[in-house]
Short mmCIF file of C-alpha atoms in Angstrom, two decimals:
data_model
loop_
_atom_site.label_atom_id
_atom_site.label_comp_id
_atom_site.label_asym_id
_atom_site.label_seq_id
_atom_site.Cartn_x
_atom_site.Cartn_y
_atom_site.Cartn_z
CA MET A 1 9.16 -34.67 8.32
CA ALA A 2 6.54 -32.01 7.75
CA SER A 3 3.48 -33.03 6.16
CA ALA A 4 2.26 -31.83 3.24
CA SER A 5 -0.76 -30.44 5.16
CA SER A 6 1.56 -28.39 7.71
CA LEU A 7 3.51 -27.07 4.68
CA LEU A 8 0.26 -25.71 3.07
CA SER A 9 -1.34 -24.06 5.95
CA GLU A 10 -3.40 -20.96 5.16
CA GLU A 11 -1.63 -18.59 7.33
CA ARG A 12 1.68 -19.34 5.82
CA LEU A 13 0.32 -18.55 2.22
CA LEU A 14 -1.77 -14.94 2.28
CA CYS A 15 -0.59 -11.71 1.28
CA SER A 16 -0.81 -9.28 4.49
CA ILE A 17 -1.91 -6.48 2.22
CA CYS A 18 -4.68 -8.08 0.68
CA LEU A 19 -5.26 -11.38 3.32
CA ASP A 20 -5.46 -13.30 0.54
CA VAL A 21 -4.11 -16.95 -1.22
CA PHE A 22 -0.99 -15.16 -3.01
CA THR A 23 -1.61 -14.50 -6.57
CA ASP A 24 2.12 -13.72 -8.67
CA PRO A 25 4.05 -14.01 -5.37
CA VAL A 26 7.09 -11.69 -4.82
CA SER A 27 9.91 -11.86 -2.46
CA ILE A 28 11.49 -8.17 -1.10
CA LEU A 29 15.12 -7.65 0.20
CA CYS A 30 14.23 -7.74 3.68
CA GLY A 31 12.52 -11.55 2.75
CA HIS A 32 8.67 -10.50 2.83
CA ASN A 33 6.07 -11.63 -0.08
CA PHE A 34 3.28 -10.22 -1.33
CA CYS A 35 0.96 -10.58 -4.45
CA SER A 36 2.83 -9.00 -6.84
CA SER A 37 -0.39 -5.98 -8.05
CA CYS A 38 -0.68 -5.53 -4.53
CA LEU A 39 2.63 -4.75 -3.69
CA HIS A 40 2.86 -2.58 -6.99
CA THR A 41 -0.48 -0.72 -5.79
CA TYR A 42 0.75 -0.13 -2.16
CA TRP A 43 3.69 1.55 -3.57
CA ASP A 44 2.08 3.61 -6.05
CA SER A 45 0.02 5.13 -3.81
CA GLY A 46 2.94 6.25 -1.55
CA ASP A 47 5.56 8.87 -1.40
CA THR A 48 8.26 6.37 -0.28
CA CYS A 49 9.44 2.90 -1.29
CA GLN A 50 9.37 0.72 1.66
CA CYS A 51 7.70 -2.91 2.91
CA PRO A 52 4.33 -2.52 4.00
CA MET A 53 5.15 -5.20 7.37
CA CYS A 54 8.66 -3.86 8.71
CA LYS A 55 8.63 -0.45 7.04
CA ARG A 56 12.12 -0.97 5.81
CA GLU A 57 12.94 1.71 3.14
CA PHE A 58 14.49 1.24 -0.32
CA SER A 59 16.15 4.34 -2.22
CA THR A 60 15.02 2.92 -5.74
CA ARG A 61 11.99 0.75 -6.19
CA PRO A 62 13.44 -2.84 -6.32
CA GLU A 63 12.60 -5.42 -9.39
CA LEU A 64 10.26 -7.82 -8.62
CA GLN A 65 10.84 -11.66 -9.35
CA VAL A 66 7.80 -14.04 -8.95
CA ASN A 67 8.88 -16.32 -5.99
CA THR A 68 8.28 -19.73 -7.63
CA VAL A 69 8.51 -21.64 -4.75
CA MET A 70 6.04 -19.80 -2.95
CA SER A 71 3.77 -19.42 -6.37
CA GLU A 72 3.63 -23.22 -6.50
CA LEU A 73 2.96 -23.80 -2.95
CA ALA A 74 -0.29 -20.77 -3.18
CA ASP A 75 -1.25 -23.22 -6.46
CA GLU A 76 -1.26 -26.67 -4.47
CA PHE A 77 -2.94 -25.08 -1.70
CA ARG A 78 -5.58 -23.59 -4.29
CA LYS A 79 -6.34 -27.11 -5.41
CA LEU A 80 -5.89 -28.60 -1.91
CA VAL A 81 -8.57 -26.99 -0.76
CA GLN A 82 -10.85 -26.08 -3.70
CA VAL A 83 -11.01 -22.59 -3.25
CA LYS A 84 -12.69 -20.81 -5.77
CA ALA A 85 -12.19 -16.96 -6.97
CA SER A 86 -15.48 -16.36 -6.60
CA THR A 87 -16.02 -17.79 -3.18
CA PRO A 88 -16.07 -14.92 -0.47
CA GLY A 89 -14.62 -16.09 3.06
CA PRO A 90 -13.39 -19.12 4.14
CA GLN A 91 -14.66 -22.79 2.43
CA LEU A 92 -17.15 -24.67 4.91
CA PRO A 93 -16.03 -28.63 5.96
CA ALA A 94 -17.67 -31.00 3.08
CA VAL A 95 -20.23 -32.45 4.83
CA ASP A 96 -20.67 -36.21 3.63
CA VAL A 97 -24.95 -37.09 2.41
CA LEU A 98 -25.41 -40.72 3.04
CA CYS A 99 -27.99 -42.85 0.84
CA ASP A 100 -31.09 -42.85 1.77
CA ILE A 101 -32.29 -46.39 0.27
CA CYS A 102 -29.28 -48.72 2.31
CA SER A 103 -31.10 -50.36 5.32
CA GLU A 104 -28.17 -51.40 7.02
CA ILE A 105 -24.96 -49.62 6.39
CA ASN A 106 -25.54 -46.47 4.91
CA GLU A 107 -23.04 -45.72 2.11
CA LYS A 108 -22.32 -42.29 0.40
CA ALA A 109 -24.20 -40.45 -1.51
CA VAL A 110 -23.38 -40.00 -4.89
CA LYS A 111 -26.51 -37.82 -6.53
CA SER A 112 -29.26 -36.62 -4.97
CA CYS A 113 -32.60 -36.99 -7.56
CA LEU A 114 -34.59 -33.48 -7.20
CA THR A 115 -37.61 -35.49 -8.39
CA CYS A 116 -37.36 -38.13 -6.09
CA LEU A 117 -36.20 -36.01 -3.17
CA THR A 118 -33.74 -39.07 -2.67
CA SER A 119 -29.81 -39.36 -2.24
CA PHE A 120 -28.75 -42.46 -3.63
CA CYS A 121 -25.30 -44.22 -3.49
CA GLU A 122 -23.53 -46.00 -7.19
CA SER A 123 -25.64 -48.94 -6.36
CA HIS A 124 -28.97 -47.84 -6.15
CA LEU A 125 -28.47 -44.72 -8.44
CA GLU A 126 -27.80 -47.64 -10.99
CA PRO A 127 -31.96 -47.42 -11.96
CA HIS A 128 -31.95 -43.80 -12.98
CA ARG A 129 -29.39 -44.86 -15.43
CA ARG A 130 -30.80 -47.39 -16.85
CA VAL A 131 -34.88 -46.99 -16.63
CA ALA A 132 -36.59 -44.44 -19.40
CA GLY A 133 -39.05 -43.28 -17.06
CA LEU A 134 -36.21 -42.40 -14.44
CA LYS A 135 -33.27 -40.98 -16.76
CA GLY A 136 -35.64 -37.57 -17.06
CA HIS A 137 -35.16 -37.03 -13.16
CA THR A 138 -33.06 -33.88 -12.26
CA LEU A 139 -29.74 -35.26 -10.71
CA LEU A 140 -27.62 -33.24 -8.45
CA GLU A 141 -24.30 -33.18 -6.25
CA PRO A 142 -25.50 -34.71 -3.07
CA VAL A 143 -27.70 -32.31 -0.99
CA LYS A 144 -28.00 -32.88 2.46
CA ASN A 145 -32.13 -31.53 3.67
CA LEU A 146 -33.89 -32.09 0.23
CA ASP A 147 -37.06 -31.92 2.62
CA ASP A 148 -35.96 -28.24 2.64
CA ARG A 149 -36.64 -27.93 -1.31
CA MET A 150 -40.36 -28.79 -0.52
CA CYS A 151 -43.36 -26.24 -0.15
CA GLU A 152 -44.53 -26.41 3.05
CA THR A 153 -47.94 -25.19 2.76
CA HIS A 154 -48.65 -27.64 -0.73
CA ASN A 155 -45.71 -29.95 0.52
CA LYS A 156 -44.96 -30.09 -3.18
CA MET A 157 -41.10 -29.41 -4.61
CA THR A 158 -40.78 -25.52 -5.05
CA GLU A 159 -39.94 -25.50 -9.18
CA LEU A 160 -40.24 -21.68 -9.26
CA TYR A 161 -39.35 -18.69 -7.80
CA CYS A 162 -41.58 -15.26 -7.16
CA LEU A 163 -39.81 -12.47 -8.21
CA LYS A 164 -42.07 -10.18 -6.56
CA GLU A 165 -41.37 -11.82 -3.33
CA GLN A 166 -37.85 -13.12 -4.24
CA ALA A 167 -39.30 -16.51 -2.87
CA PHE A 168 -39.03 -20.40 -3.73
CA ILE A 169 -42.38 -21.80 -4.60
CA CYS A 170 -44.68 -24.41 -5.87
CA PHE A 171 -47.07 -24.22 -8.73
CA LEU A 172 -49.80 -23.87 -6.27
CA CYS A 173 -48.82 -21.26 -4.62
CA LEU A 174 -49.04 -19.04 -8.01
CA LYS A 175 -53.00 -19.83 -7.12
CA ALA A 176 -52.97 -18.78 -3.55
CA ASP A 177 -50.57 -16.70 -1.72
CA HIS A 178 -48.95 -15.78 -4.89
CA LYS A 179 -51.91 -15.12 -6.98
CA GLY A 180 -51.06 -12.63 -9.85
CA HIS A 181 -47.32 -12.71 -9.03
CA LYS A 182 -44.40 -12.75 -11.63
CA ALA A 183 -42.57 -15.77 -11.16
CA VAL A 184 -40.07 -18.16 -13.64
CA LEU A 185 -38.77 -21.54 -13.25
CA LEU A 186 -35.61 -22.07 -11.28
CA GLU A 187 -33.59 -22.90 -14.32
CA GLU A 188 -34.84 -19.64 -15.68
CA GLN A 189 -33.77 -17.37 -12.97
CA TYR A 190 -30.49 -19.51 -12.32
CA GLU A 191 -29.44 -18.43 -15.98
CA LYS A 192 -30.47 -14.75 -15.79
CA VAL A 193 -28.77 -14.94 -12.11
CA ALA A 194 -25.35 -16.65 -13.42
CA ALA A 195 -25.27 -14.30 -16.72
CA THR A 196 -24.25 -11.47 -13.95
CA LYS A 197 -21.62 -13.54 -12.34
CA ASP A 198 -18.88 -11.89 -14.18
CA GLU A 199 -20.07 -8.01 -13.66
CA ALA A 200 -20.39 -9.29 -10.06
CA GLN A 201 -16.98 -10.81 -9.61
CA ALA A 202 -15.68 -7.52 -11.79
CA ASN A 203 -17.49 -5.48 -9.14
CA MET A 204 -15.63 -7.30 -6.34
CA GLN A 205 -12.55 -7.24 -7.94
CA LYS A 206 -13.24 -3.49 -7.97
CA LEU A 207 -13.91 -3.15 -4.09
CA ILE A 208 -10.65 -5.14 -3.46
CA GLN A 209 -8.96 -3.11 -5.10
CA THR A 210 -10.04 -0.05 -3.60
CA ARG A 211 -10.13 -1.38 -0.14
CA ILE A 212 -6.11 -2.52 -0.48
CA GLU A 213 -5.88 0.78 -2.00
CA LYS A 214 -7.57 2.27 1.32
CA ILE A 215 -5.04 -0.08 3.56
CA ALA A 216 -2.65 1.38 1.70
CA LYS A 217 -3.18 4.51 2.25
CA VAL A 218 -4.14 4.20 5.75
CA GLU A 219 -1.21 2.23 6.50
CA LYS A 220 0.64 5.05 4.88
CA LEU A 221 -1.14 7.80 7.07
CA LEU A 222 0.15 5.77 10.22
CA TYR A 223 3.89 5.57 9.25
CA VAL A 224 3.77 9.35 8.47
CA SER A 225 1.83 9.76 11.94
CA GLN A 226 3.99 7.89 13.71
CA VAL A 227 7.18 9.29 12.22
CA ASP A 228 5.48 13.02 12.99
CA SER A 229 4.46 12.00 16.51
CA GLU A 230 8.14 11.03 16.83
CA LYS A 231 9.62 14.07 15.66
CA GLU A 232 7.06 16.02 17.89
CA GLU A 233 7.96 14.24 20.66
CA GLN A 234 11.29 15.07 20.34
CA ALA A 235 11.02 18.44 19.82
CA ALA A 236 8.77 18.67 22.34
CA VAL A 237 11.46 16.65 25.18
CA GLN A 238 14.39 18.78 23.68
CA VAL A 239 12.28 22.13 24.21
CA PHE A 240 11.20 21.33 27.83
CA THR A 241 14.75 20.20 28.90
CA GLU A 242 16.10 23.63 27.58
CA LEU A 243 13.30 25.35 29.53
CA ILE A 244 13.93 23.30 32.63
CA GLN A 245 18.01 23.79 31.89
CA SER A 246 16.93 27.62 31.77
CA ILE A 247 14.34 27.62 34.83
CA GLN A 248 17.29 25.66 36.85
CA ALA A 249 20.03 28.38 35.92
CA SER A 250 17.62 30.71 36.72
CA GLN A 251 17.23 29.81 40.31
CA ALA A 252 20.62 29.02 40.96
CA GLU A 253 20.79 32.59 40.03
CA LEU A 254 18.66 34.03 42.43
CA VAL A 255 19.56 31.67 45.29
CA GLU A 256 23.11 32.74 44.59
CA ALA A 257 21.60 36.24 44.39
CA ILE A 258 19.81 36.08 47.83
CA GLN A 259 22.58 34.26 49.26
CA GLN A 260 24.90 37.43 48.14
CA ARG A 261 22.69 39.91 49.30
CA HIS A 262 22.68 38.22 52.72
CA ARG A 263 26.02 37.91 52.75
CA GLY A 264 26.15 41.74 52.08
CA ILE A 265 23.76 42.88 54.39
CA LYS A 266 25.75 40.55 57.04
CA GLN A 267 28.77 42.13 57.04
CA LYS A 268 27.36 44.85 56.97
CA GLY A 269 25.45 44.53 60.17
CA GLU A 270 28.29 42.69 61.84
CA GLU A 271 30.04 46.57 60.94
CA PHE A 272 27.31 48.31 62.35
CA LEU A 273 26.80 45.67 65.83
CA LYS A 274 30.89 46.20 66.35
CA GLU A 275 30.76 50.31 66.26
CA LEU A 276 27.46 50.08 68.22
CA ARG A 277 28.83 48.11 70.53
CA ARG A 278 32.01 49.89 70.70
CA GLU A 279 29.90 52.89 71.38
CA VAL A 280 27.98 50.84 73.65
CA THR A 281 31.20 50.28 75.99
CA GLU A 282 32.34 54.06 75.72
CA LEU A 283 28.98 55.31 77.04
CA LYS A 284 29.09 53.05 79.38
CA SER A 285 32.60 54.38 80.69
CA ARG A 286 31.77 57.69 80.15
CA SER A 287 28.15 57.23 82.75
CA SER A 288 30.62 55.57 85.46
CA GLN A 289 33.01 58.72 85.06
CA LEU A 290 29.46 61.11 85.39
CA GLU A 291 28.60 58.86 88.38
CA HIS A 292 32.51 59.50 89.62
CA LEU A 293 32.29 63.28 89.13
CA SER A 294 29.18 63.37 90.29
CA GLN A 295 30.72 63.02 94.01
CA SER A 296 33.78 65.43 93.64
CA GLN A 297 33.66 68.52 95.23
CA ASP A 298 36.12 69.81 93.37
CA HIS A 299 33.97 72.43 91.40
CA TYR A 300 36.86 73.18 89.38
CA HIS A 301 37.11 70.08 88.23
CA PHE A 302 33.54 68.84 87.91
CA LEU A 303 32.82 71.90 85.26
CA GLN A 304 36.23 71.40 83.39
CA SER A 305 35.47 67.69 83.30
CA PHE A 306 31.27 67.87 83.01
CA PRO A 307 31.23 68.76 78.81
CA THR A 308 33.59 66.46 77.81
CA LEU A 309 32.42 63.77 79.34
CA SER A 310 28.43 64.09 78.68
CA LYS A 311 28.94 65.19 75.38
CA PRO A 312 27.94 61.90 72.82
CA PRO A 313 30.86 60.42 70.77
CA HIS A 314 28.41 60.99 67.80
CA GLU A 315 25.88 63.24 66.55
CA SER A 316 23.23 60.17 66.50
CA CYS A 317 23.82 56.34 66.38
CA PRO A 318 25.41 54.59 63.13
CA ASP A 319 22.54 54.25 60.10
CA THR A 320 20.64 51.05 60.57
CA ASP A 321 19.76 50.65 56.43
CA LEU A 322 21.96 47.54 55.65
CA GLY A 323 20.99 47.86 52.41
CA PRO A 324 18.32 47.36 49.19
CA ASP A 325 15.08 45.44 50.43
CA LEU A 326 13.16 43.10 48.25
CA SER A 327 10.47 41.54 50.65
CA PHE A 328 9.85 38.17 50.61
CA GLN A 329 6.13 39.32 49.23
CA ASP A 330 7.19 40.80 46.41
CA MET A 331 9.57 38.15 45.50
CA GLN A 332 6.89 35.67 45.72
CA GLY A 333 4.58 37.41 43.62
CA HIS A 334 7.24 38.11 40.79
CA LEU A 335 7.38 33.86 40.71
CA THR A 336 4.05 33.25 41.00
CA ARG A 337 3.13 35.65 38.08
CA LEU A 338 5.81 33.70 35.97
CA LYS A 339 4.45 30.97 37.02
CA GLN A 340 0.94 31.96 35.52
CA ARG A 341 2.80 33.01 32.60
CA VAL A 342 4.31 29.54 31.56
CA ASP A 343 0.76 27.93 32.89
CA GLU A 344 -0.92 30.17 30.19
CA ILE A 345 1.19 29.85 27.36
CA MET A 346 1.02 26.11 27.96
CA GLU A 347 -2.91 26.33 27.76
CA VAL A 348 -2.35 27.44 23.91
CA LEU A 349 -1.34 23.46 23.40
CA PRO A 350 -4.88 21.84 22.39
CA GLU A 351 -3.22 18.74 23.99
CA ILE A 352 -2.52 20.42 27.22
CA ARG A 353 -5.90 22.03 27.78
CA MET A 354 -7.60 18.57 26.57
CA LYS A 355 -5.56 16.57 29.23
CA ARG A 356 -6.24 19.34 31.95
CA MET A 357 -10.06 19.54 30.87
CA LYS A 358 -10.27 15.76 31.81
CA ARG A 359 -8.31 15.95 35.26
CA MET A 360 -10.33 18.31 36.26
CA ARG A 361 -13.59 17.14 35.13
CA GLU A 362 -12.91 14.00 36.88
CA HIS A 363 -13.46 15.81 40.19
CA ALA A 364 -17.24 17.35 39.04
CA VAL A 365 -20.03 17.94 41.10
CA ASP A 366 -23.57 17.92 41.21
CA LEU A 367 -24.44 21.21 42.42
CA ILE A 368 -27.98 22.10 43.57
CA LEU A 369 -28.81 25.76 44.58
CA ASP A 370 -30.29 26.21 48.03
CA PRO A 371 -33.32 28.23 48.49
CA ASP A 372 -32.77 28.96 51.79
CA THR A 373 -29.91 31.13 50.86
CA ALA A 374 -31.34 32.64 48.27
CA ASN A 375 -31.91 36.65 48.39
CA ASP A 376 -35.96 37.26 47.81
CA SER A 377 -35.55 39.05 44.86
CA LEU A 378 -33.88 35.73 43.07
CA VAL A 379 -36.36 32.88 41.64
CA ILE A 380 -34.97 29.35 41.68
CA SER A 381 -36.16 26.41 39.37
CA GLU A 382 -37.86 23.50 40.19
CA ASP A 383 -34.80 21.46 39.68
CA GLY A 384 -32.34 23.91 41.52
CA LYS A 385 -30.41 24.40 38.46
CA GLN A 386 -31.15 27.84 37.51
CA VAL A 387 -31.16 31.44 38.87
CA THR A 388 -32.54 34.49 37.68
CA VAL A 389 -34.03 38.15 38.75
CA LYS A 390 -37.72 38.41 39.50
CA ASP A 391 -38.91 40.56 36.08
CA ASN A 392 -40.54 43.44 38.70
CA ILE A 393 -37.71 44.29 41.74
CA LYS A 394 -41.18 44.23 44.22
CA LYS A 395 -39.70 41.25 46.35
CA VAL A 396 -41.93 38.42 48.05
CA LYS A 397 -42.11 38.39 51.67
CA VAL A 398 -39.77 34.75 52.42
CA LYS A 399 -39.17 33.58 56.05
CA ASP A 400 -35.93 35.07 57.05
CA ASN A 401 -32.85 32.73 58.61
CA PRO A 402 -29.58 33.88 59.14
CA LYS A 403 -28.24 31.54 55.97
CA ARG A 404 -30.26 34.12 53.46
CA PHE A 405 -28.44 37.24 51.56
CA ASN A 406 -30.31 40.19 52.40
CA ALA A 407 -28.46 42.71 50.55
CA PHE A 408 -27.65 41.27 47.18
CA TYR A 409 -28.35 39.22 44.67
CA GLN A 410 -26.72 35.88 45.76
CA VAL A 411 -27.48 32.54 46.00
CA LEU A 412 -25.41 29.72 47.25
CA ALA A 413 -25.10 25.97 46.56
CA LYS A 414 -26.49 23.30 49.31
CA GLU A 415 -23.48 21.28 49.19
CA GLY A 416 -19.81 23.39 50.76
CA PHE A 417 -16.52 21.30 50.69
CA THR A 418 -13.81 21.39 53.35
CA THR A 419 -11.12 19.28 51.48
CA GLY A 420 -9.62 18.18 47.99
CA LYS A 421 -10.68 19.05 44.56
CA PHE A 422 -14.06 19.99 43.04
CA TYR A 423 -15.35 21.57 39.80
CA PHE A 424 -18.24 22.73 38.25
CA GLU A 425 -19.74 24.70 34.98
CA VAL A 426 -22.08 27.34 34.55
CA GLN A 427 -23.89 28.71 31.88
CA VAL A 428 -23.94 32.26 31.65
CA LYS A 429 -25.10 32.79 27.76
CA GLY A 430 -27.01 36.01 26.95
CA LYS A 431 -25.74 37.97 30.20
CA ILE A 432 -23.83 40.96 30.47
CA ARG A 433 -23.18 40.99 34.16
CA TRP A 434 -22.55 38.54 36.73
CA TYR A 435 -20.84 37.23 39.44
CA VAL A 436 -19.47 33.08 39.93
CA GLY A 437 -17.01 31.38 42.10
CA VAL A 438 -17.26 30.50 45.83
CA VAL A 439 -17.26 31.66 49.29
CA ARG A 440 -16.56 30.86 52.88
CA GLU A 441 -19.16 30.24 54.58
CA SER A 442 -18.98 33.58 57.46
CA VAL A 443 -19.35 35.84 54.46
CA ASP A 444 -21.27 38.89 55.46
CA ARG A 445 -24.98 37.82 54.25
CA LYS A 446 -27.03 40.78 55.97
CA ASN A 447 -25.21 43.90 54.81
CA TRP A 448 -23.70 45.51 51.24
CA THR A 449 -20.28 44.48 51.39
CA ILE A 450 -17.61 44.52 48.09
CA LEU A 451 -17.20 41.53 46.63
CA SER A 452 -13.33 40.74 47.31
CA VAL A 453 -11.10 37.84 48.66
CA GLU A 454 -10.36 39.76 51.74
CA ASP A 455 -14.12 39.59 52.26
CA GLY A 456 -14.25 35.79 51.44
CA TYR A 457 -15.38 36.28 48.30
CA TRP A 458 -13.00 33.98 45.13
CA CYS A 459 -15.02 34.68 42.06
CA LEU A 460 -14.58 35.80 38.17
CA ALA A 461 -17.40 38.85 37.23
CA LEU A 462 -18.64 39.87 33.87
CA TYR A 463 -18.93 43.72 34.47
CA ASP A 464 -19.34 46.92 32.27
CA GLY A 465 -18.25 44.18 29.25
CA LYS A 466 -15.35 43.88 31.10
CA TYR A 467 -14.18 40.35 33.06
CA GLU A 468 -12.36 40.51 36.14
CA THR A 469 -11.66 38.68 39.28
CA THR A 470 -12.60 39.21 42.75
CA ALA A 471 -8.38 39.01 43.60
CA ASP A 472 -7.72 41.53 40.86
CA SER A 473 -9.61 44.33 39.28
CA GLU A 474 -7.28 44.52 36.09
CA PRO A 475 -9.35 43.51 32.99
CA ILE A 476 -9.14 40.30 31.60
CA ILE A 477 -9.18 39.96 28.09
CA LEU A 478 -10.58 36.98 25.97
CA LYS A 479 -10.31 35.79 22.79
CA GLU A 480 -13.80 34.00 22.06
CA GLU A 481 -16.59 34.97 23.68
CA LEU A 482 -17.52 33.31 26.91
CA GLN A 483 -20.52 31.12 27.12
CA LYS A 484 -19.92 28.61 29.60
CA LEU A 485 -17.65 28.82 32.85
CA GLY A 486 -15.80 25.91 34.26
CA VAL A 487 -14.62 26.44 37.84
CA PHE A 488 -12.00 24.55 39.58
CA VAL A 489 -10.88 24.55 42.90
CA ASP A 490 -8.15 22.62 45.00
CA TYR A 491 -8.77 23.53 48.53
CA ASN A 492 -5.74 21.97 49.96
CA LYS A 493 -3.58 23.66 47.10
CA GLY A 494 -5.29 27.36 48.20
CA GLU A 495 -6.07 27.43 44.01
CA VAL A 496 -9.66 28.92 42.32
CA SER A 497 -8.84 28.31 38.49
CA PHE A 498 -11.28 29.88 35.85
CA TYR A 499 -11.86 28.27 32.27
CA ASN A 500 -13.76 28.72 29.15
CA ALA A 501 -15.48 25.65 29.66
CA ASP A 502 -16.13 25.11 25.55
CA SER A 503 -12.54 26.19 24.07
CA LYS A 504 -11.12 24.84 27.50
CA SER A 505 -8.71 27.50 28.11
CA LEU A 506 -7.72 29.23 31.54
CA ILE A 507 -9.29 32.26 31.77
CA SER A 508 -7.56 33.10 35.18
CA CYS A 509 -6.33 31.74 38.51
CA ILE A 510 -6.50 33.03 42.10
CA THR A 511 -3.74 31.62 43.95
CA GLY A 512 -1.86 31.40 47.50
CA CYS A 513 -5.20 30.81 49.18
CA CYS A 514 -5.60 30.01 52.59
CA PHE A 515 -8.77 28.22 52.97
CA THR A 516 -9.98 27.50 56.75
CA GLU A 517 -13.87 27.43 56.51
CA LYS A 518 -15.92 25.19 54.74
CA LEU A 519 -16.21 26.51 50.78
CA TYR A 520 -19.87 26.94 49.12
CA PRO A 521 -20.09 27.40 45.19
CA TYR A 522 -21.71 31.15 44.37
CA PHE A 523 -23.45 32.86 42.15
CA SER A 524 -25.21 36.23 41.44
CA PRO A 525 -27.26 36.83 38.10
CA MET A 526 -26.82 40.48 39.20
CA TRP A 527 -29.62 43.11 38.15
CA ASN A 528 -31.99 42.89 35.60
CA TYR A 529 -31.50 45.79 33.83
CA ASN A 530 -34.49 46.33 32.47
CA GLY A 531 -34.48 42.65 30.30
CA THR A 532 -31.42 42.77 29.09
CA ASN A 533 -29.56 40.70 31.82
CA SER A 534 -32.60 38.39 32.33
CA ALA A 535 -31.02 35.01 30.97
CA PRO A 536 -30.45 32.74 33.55
CA LEU A 537 -27.46 31.45 35.06
CA ILE A 538 -27.77 27.59 34.70
CA ILE A 539 -25.40 24.67 36.19
CA THR A 540 -24.83 22.54 33.53
CA PRO A 541 -23.88 18.92 33.59
CA VAL A 542 -20.50 18.21 33.53
CA PRO A 543 -20.20 16.13 30.14
CA GLN A 544 -17.22 13.12 30.68
CA THR A 545 -13.90 13.26 28.96
CA HIS A 546 -12.63 10.17 27.41
#
């Protein structure tokens, strides 16, 4: 049979809302128990009537009755562990105080004397009850470590309370460290503080009630968030399922159309081949007859037969046009633009943007500009993170080397890449013209070159107030002003993507690249334009996204 202590274990008697022992516990239809006031407060704070634990909803608010069995168990528990309503937190276990007078077997003390600073058992306490001089001593429930109540400086009992320092002191302290301070007897301070107990308790109950209401509100928000998330997830799955089905259907239609077109071309081609082979056979026959005729000495027969044999069967060979021509490159271009459009639409979803940006930033690289590649009109900062054009266009003579750009304001990073993925961010704030991206190692560094994909430049540019890539001169319209550019390169996949690093939105993507050389991050701050474009390009640290 279970013991009383196991039946009255605290975890069985705690309300899951206020986390305290039940007060007027009530049971609801799902079997869970709560304090009556806690449950009413929880229901009053929400729009629906549901169980705070299992979330079972009720169409109407149930009529609540106090669970008498649970109420009696809670009362017994309070009596068993002597829980006081004003005591915050769990009670510490009682510690036995032993009599200080007993010489052999120490009995438990029943009282401690603040005057004698001694604890007494029942027998040794008897003089304090009988002797007139001892009856005036202050007795209280047994207390350990009575020496702690002594003033360490004067070895006197701390009978005063310093209001200024909020410290326990003795009478001699008033003439020394606490001279001039206002102090009162401990009893007086006790009565003053004890008088505020009810107000403190009321404030504590208000705080508890506030926390209970907040708990109910947060639980409600969590429940609503869960319901909304499930609805959003279902809607997203439904939309993507339909999208996938639509794409699969379009794929099947496209494949069928390609196959049907090929069948038509094949049929027409076979007919052409049949006709051409027939004509070849006929022409070979005539050629043979002509050869035989040329050996004839019958002038009449020769002149009569030659015109017919030498005349081709048709004026021209059959048309070899086999039908409408849709090149593979054209079709691939259409499909690539379709994918880009889908990516652009997906980029509108903030969750997708955050997820993609987090994945890209996992491939962040720490770049340093290479001064050996910098045009001699450029200024590289000491930390190698900034590049700008000199205030005066006058060039400073620098040591030339094969890596340096001579004809244009260009500079590369020191590190190059031949595989994998890498990502970096560049501040372009305050500039009106610039180029940023990647280039292949073998780009022409000595002569003026139009920056294009064909010449080995995969870049985004701001020029004459328009954004465009080196792959397409079509202007790119941005919804927000670009302050920081993110560049993501997938070497193996052959893609270079440009992002607004602040809004995490895709700006443009150059696809279908075939990288065969080492790629270097590329920076061109362009001309100064009389100070209007003097702001530097700055390689910024990539924040870690969690």
